[in-house]
Every structure is written in structure tokens, then in C-alpha cells.
């Protein structure tokens, strides 16, 4: 992976933006509606990274954000949950973008679902109880409005970036 | 939005509905039920659950504090000192297949169906 200064700066900006979105998300609790649910605002940045950077560079943005946030505000277990959800979402979204099977909004919904499933898998391992998947149907339904929100925002931001910022 | 986006949304809703009703149907056949509480993977409490079951169970260990209350057969997480409070806000449970999970404290409260509600049980 060859990264020039411009790319490096861009990756740094994306990581810090994702951190801010993650922080904003903490102030808007939605897990009262569905246990364990969240808006996934930081996924806006992951999605945009996947569209404007290579897959490896986008992975760097994702892992960078998760590691920094977990070390600053989280714990070992929050690192584990964020990584499992984040990486699964990254792989699913990356594949759908590569094969151009859906627009950014569909990709965003799939990312939200992949994130949920990744976290439920780790949660099931941690508590050694598969019953946690009892929450899956509700989380699936909830992933649609949040995925639409994140996808639409990313779409608007992506258009702005492509018109205003030189990437390579 | 592409056509595939709508296909994704519909498939997701269908999947959610299928899992939800599948779980409901699979647990419908039970007439008797048990409530079980697990802490860190270990079974720490077990009781037959009927409409007249009343009990309070407290888990207080190095992982944290959880107070589970059974009120006329309805099980709920009344208190917990976990950070996210997801378990306290979870819906109270009373049917087989339902559960409440406190992830930070590794506490699982679940209701299992025991006796089958069909002819086989009688012939046995």
C-alpha cells in the first residue's frame, strides 16, 4: 500500500470525522427502542472511504477509528464488539460496492445488518449463549431506517467530496 | 436508489418476519415453562414459571449487580449497575423463547418451554 502525503492527510481527517460522529452518536441514545441498537453514524465515514479510497485504505480508516475510540473512551470489550461488527460490515459493503450490486443506500443498509450480526456473534461467544440472536429480527428491522439515514447522508457527502476535493 | 436497494429492504423485512414468526411457532407448542438465569455462562437460578410465580433474584459479583424480579409470571430486569442499561430497558418477558441479556455483566435471563402441549405428552 503506497500512501502519499495527501492520502495520509485525508485518512487522518476521515478518522477524526468518524470519531466525532461516534461521539455525537453517544449523545443520542436509541437503544431504548431496540436493545443494543445504534444509529451507526460513524458508518457514514466508512462508506465514503470505501467509495473514494482503496479497500485497504478504507480498512485503515475503520480500524484506526475503532482503536483510538476504544483506547480513549471504551474498554477491551467495546474494542472487541466494535471490531467484529465493523470488519464484517466493511467486508460486506466492500464486496457489494466492488460488484456494483446496489446503490450507496442499499450498501449502507447491508452494512448496518452486517454490523449487527458481527456483534451478536461476538456477544454470543462472550456470554456463551446463542439466545442473544433473539434480538436479531428487531435489529434487522431497525437497520432499515438507520441504514437509509446513513446511506442518504453519505450519498450527499460523497457528491460534495467528488466535486470539491482532489483525492489522488 | 437502484432496484436492488428495494429488493434488499424487502428481503430484510422478510427475513426479520420469518425469524420472528419461526421462533414464535417453535415455542408455541410448550405448555409449561422454566425461567433460567445464567451468569458468565453458569446456570445460577432455575424455576418453574407459572402465572403465580413471584420471586426476586439478585446477582452481585465482580462483573456487577443485577436484580431480576418475577411478578405473577412476568420476568423483568428491575435494576442493574451496568453502563448501558440496555437490560433494564428491555421488555419484560413471559413466553418460551424470550430472553433478557445484560451483555456487560454476562447475565442471561431466558424462558424455556418444557412440556409439549400436544397429544404425545398424554400418551406418554
XYZ file of C-alpha atoms in Angstrom:
292
model
C 0.000 0.000 0.000
C 1.548 3.268 -1.182
C 0.311 6.314 0.653
C 1.366 9.805 -0.335
C 1.078 12.813 1.953
C -2.253 13.894 0.513
C -3.728 10.415 1.110
C -2.294 10.253 4.603
C -3.843 13.619 5.479
C -7.165 12.509 4.002
C -7.133 9.285 6.030
C -6.349 11.293 9.168
C -9.244 13.673 8.504
C -11.634 10.775 7.867
C -10.605 9.054 11.123
C -11.154 12.231 13.125
C -14.522 12.847 11.458
C -15.575 9.276 12.260
C -14.511 9.821 15.881
C -16.627 12.964 16.130
C -19.631 11.186 14.616
C -19.102 8.332 17.076
C -19.089 10.875 19.887
C -22.272 12.580 18.642
C -23.907 9.175 18.457
C -23.241 8.570 22.144
C -25.325 11.636 22.969
C -28.342 10.257 21.052
C -29.352 7.027 22.781
C -31.581 4.832 20.642
C -31.006 1.530 22.390
C -34.190 2.153 24.362
C -36.142 1.493 21.192
C -34.346 -1.755 20.348
C -31.862 -3.309 22.811
C -28.332 -2.843 21.526
C -29.328 -0.756 18.517
C -27.481 2.348 17.421
C -27.600 4.848 14.587
C -24.218 3.923 13.139
C -23.286 7.482 12.220
C -19.582 6.602 12.040
C -20.527 4.267 9.204
C -21.003 7.381 7.047
C -17.226 7.737 7.031
C -16.563 4.037 6.430
C -18.932 4.112 3.452
C -17.356 7.227 1.974
C -13.872 5.772 2.496
C -14.886 2.664 0.572
C -16.014 4.811 -2.356
C -13.112 7.268 -2.521
C -10.204 5.138 -1.250
C -8.963 1.613 -1.868
C -10.272 -1.223 0.314
C -7.006 -1.344 2.289
C -7.049 2.378 2.944
C -10.702 2.207 3.999
C -9.799 -0.612 6.416
C -7.165 1.686 7.896
C -9.785 4.384 8.465
C -12.129 1.894 10.162
C -9.568 0.148 12.371
C -7.877 3.472 13.205
C -11.139 4.985 14.403
C -12.160 1.935 16.436
C -8.790 1.505 18.123
C -8.472 5.193 19.044
C -12.069 5.471 20.326
C -11.774 2.262 22.354
C -8.496 3.317 23.940
C -9.805 6.789 24.782
C -13.381 6.139 25.901
C -14.059 2.415 25.764
C -12.784 -0.830 27.134
C -11.334 -4.108 25.911
C -14.825 -5.479 25.342
C -16.018 -2.430 23.421
C -12.955 -2.810 21.184
C -13.904 -6.437 20.541
C -17.548 -5.647 19.693
C -16.702 -2.654 17.520
C -14.039 -4.550 15.595
C -16.190 -7.614 14.934
C -19.153 -5.544 13.768
C -17.019 -3.048 11.886
C -14.894 -5.559 9.998
C -17.854 -7.701 8.949
C -19.682 -4.575 7.766
C -16.572 -3.401 5.896
C -16.208 -6.720 4.060
C -19.908 -6.920 3.116
C -20.087 -3.287 1.998
C -16.777 -3.522 0.140
C -17.957 -6.602 -1.787
C -21.284 -5.049 -2.782
C -19.540 -1.874 -3.951
C -16.952 -3.870 -5.920
C -19.628 -5.847 -7.753
C -21.821 -2.756 -8.062
C -24.937 -4.611 -6.961
C -26.669 -1.822 -5.082
C -26.548 1.936 -4.625
C -24.872 3.524 -1.618
C -28.200 3.355 0.278
C -28.605 -0.403 -0.162
C -24.936 -0.885 0.725
C -25.463 1.166 3.870
C -28.413 -0.998 4.990
C -26.386 -4.166 4.374
C -23.522 -2.653 6.345
C -25.820 -1.943 9.283
C -27.063 -5.532 9.241
C -23.572 -6.989 8.931
C -22.520 -4.849 11.884
C -25.386 -6.215 13.989
C -24.627 -9.814 13.070
C -20.908 -9.399 13.750
C -21.633 -8.001 17.192
C -24.244 -10.642 18.015
C -21.754 -13.382 17.094
C -19.134 -11.997 19.484
C -21.796 -11.376 22.144
C -22.986 -14.990 21.820
C -19.380 -16.150 22.311
C -18.767 -13.838 25.279
C -21.865 -14.915 27.202
C -21.720 -18.464 25.733
C -25.400 -18.266 24.897
C -26.837 -18.294 21.385
C -30.147 -16.882 22.663
C -28.857 -13.371 22.083
C -29.960 -13.824 18.466
C -33.464 -13.388 19.866
C -32.824 -9.677 19.228
C -31.921 -10.169 15.555
C -35.371 -9.628 13.939
C -35.828 -6.302 15.731
C -32.291 -5.244 14.852
C -32.888 -6.189 11.206
C -35.978 -4.002 11.047
C -34.189 -1.169 12.820
C -31.269 -1.401 10.359
C -33.544 -0.169 7.563
C -34.295 3.373 8.821
C -30.775 3.818 10.215
C -29.256 2.420 7.014
C -31.409 4.788 4.948
C -30.334 7.736 7.096
C -26.644 6.877 6.931
C -26.822 5.977 3.227
C -28.584 9.194 2.215
C -26.187 11.339 4.234
C -23.209 9.530 2.705
C -24.617 9.996 -0.777
C -24.873 13.766 -0.310
C -21.439 13.987 1.276
C -19.878 11.830 -1.419
C -21.239 14.101 -4.155
C -19.779 17.102 -2.346
C -16.382 15.452 -1.895
C -16.181 14.372 -5.539
C -16.950 17.893 -6.703
C -14.664 19.727 -4.326
C -11.758 17.583 -3.199
C -8.941 16.127 -5.232
C -8.267 12.635 -3.956
C -5.359 11.217 -5.941
C -31.792 4.262 -5.337
C -31.412 1.244 -7.543
C -33.969 -1.527 -7.948
C -31.696 -3.771 -5.884
C -31.981 -1.404 -2.930
C -35.711 -2.079 -2.728
C -35.047 -5.808 -3.123
C -32.626 -5.583 -0.171
C -35.176 -3.777 2.005
C -37.921 -6.289 1.216
C -35.624 -9.276 1.788
C -34.501 -7.868 5.135
C -38.092 -7.342 6.278
C -39.000 -10.847 5.119
C -36.016 -12.330 6.950
C -36.960 -10.483 10.133
C -40.564 -11.642 9.871
C -39.546 -15.251 9.136
C -37.160 -15.465 12.090
C -39.670 -13.790 14.394
C -42.654 -15.966 13.482
C -40.469 -19.084 13.227
C -39.330 -18.512 16.791
C -42.922 -17.893 17.901
C -44.259 -21.047 16.241
C -41.437 -23.228 17.518
C -42.168 -22.136 21.059
C -45.938 -22.258 20.800
C -46.141 -25.983 21.435
C -44.982 -25.670 25.044
C -47.483 -25.594 27.849
C -45.052 -25.496 30.755
C -42.068 -23.258 31.066
C -38.929 -22.698 33.085
C -37.128 -19.488 33.807
C -33.343 -19.771 33.857
C -30.741 -17.210 34.813
C -27.129 -17.536 33.662
C -24.216 -15.564 34.979
C -20.986 -15.789 32.972
C -22.237 -18.969 31.288
C -23.154 -20.714 34.554
C -26.732 -21.579 35.464
C -27.363 -19.762 38.753
C -31.147 -19.850 39.036
C -33.880 -22.092 37.722
C -37.565 -22.190 38.490
C -40.844 -23.346 37.036
C -42.687 -20.322 35.698
C -46.453 -20.099 36.140
C -48.851 -17.201 36.404
C -48.467 -17.266 40.161
C -44.669 -17.310 40.281
C -43.221 -14.467 42.332
C -39.549 -14.216 43.147
C -36.589 -11.889 43.336
C -33.090 -12.949 42.361
C -30.011 -10.817 42.794
C -26.663 -11.356 41.110
C -23.901 -9.409 42.780
C -20.431 -10.477 41.719
C -17.238 -8.990 40.332
C -18.964 -8.394 36.978
C -21.715 -6.262 38.519
C -25.116 -6.076 40.131
C -28.387 -7.260 38.583
C -31.796 -7.552 40.199
C -34.256 -9.817 38.420
C -37.875 -9.795 39.509
C -40.601 -12.315 38.705
C -44.005 -10.767 39.245
C -47.017 -13.059 38.604
C -45.035 -14.980 35.994
C -43.643 -11.905 34.251
C -39.865 -11.647 34.401
C -38.056 -8.335 34.221
C -34.643 -6.832 34.936
C -35.513 -4.302 37.589
C -32.088 -2.912 38.360
C -28.546 -3.208 37.077
C -25.459 -1.093 37.560
C -24.173 -1.618 34.033
C -23.244 1.415 31.962
C -25.594 0.953 29.024
C -28.804 -0.004 30.948
C -29.983 -1.904 27.881
C -31.175 -4.836 30.011
C -33.200 -2.614 32.364
C -34.996 -1.091 29.387
C -35.611 -4.478 27.766
C -39.218 -5.588 27.576
C -40.411 -7.855 30.403
C -40.637 -11.484 29.302
C -43.148 -14.248 29.973
C -43.178 -16.617 26.962
C -40.913 -19.511 25.964
C -38.072 -18.394 23.708
C -37.895 -14.884 25.120
C -34.835 -13.560 26.907
C -33.239 -10.537 28.533
C -29.495 -10.102 28.218
C -27.162 -7.883 30.207
C -24.109 -8.013 27.998
C -21.598 -6.103 30.173
C -22.343 -8.381 33.148
C -22.726 -11.555 31.063
C -26.160 -12.193 32.533
C -28.817 -14.009 30.517
C -32.399 -14.458 31.685
C -34.318 -16.828 29.471
C -37.582 -18.705 29.412
C -37.546 -22.230 28.084
C -40.540 -24.333 27.135
C -40.595 -27.686 28.914
C -43.667 -29.891 28.459
C -45.131 -30.190 24.995
C -48.663 -29.055 24.541
C -49.878 -31.928 22.348
C -51.249 -35.449 22.365
C -47.829 -37.109 22.597
C -47.415 -35.914 26.151
C -50.685 -37.526 27.237
C -49.931 -40.841 25.538
C -46.555 -40.901 27.265
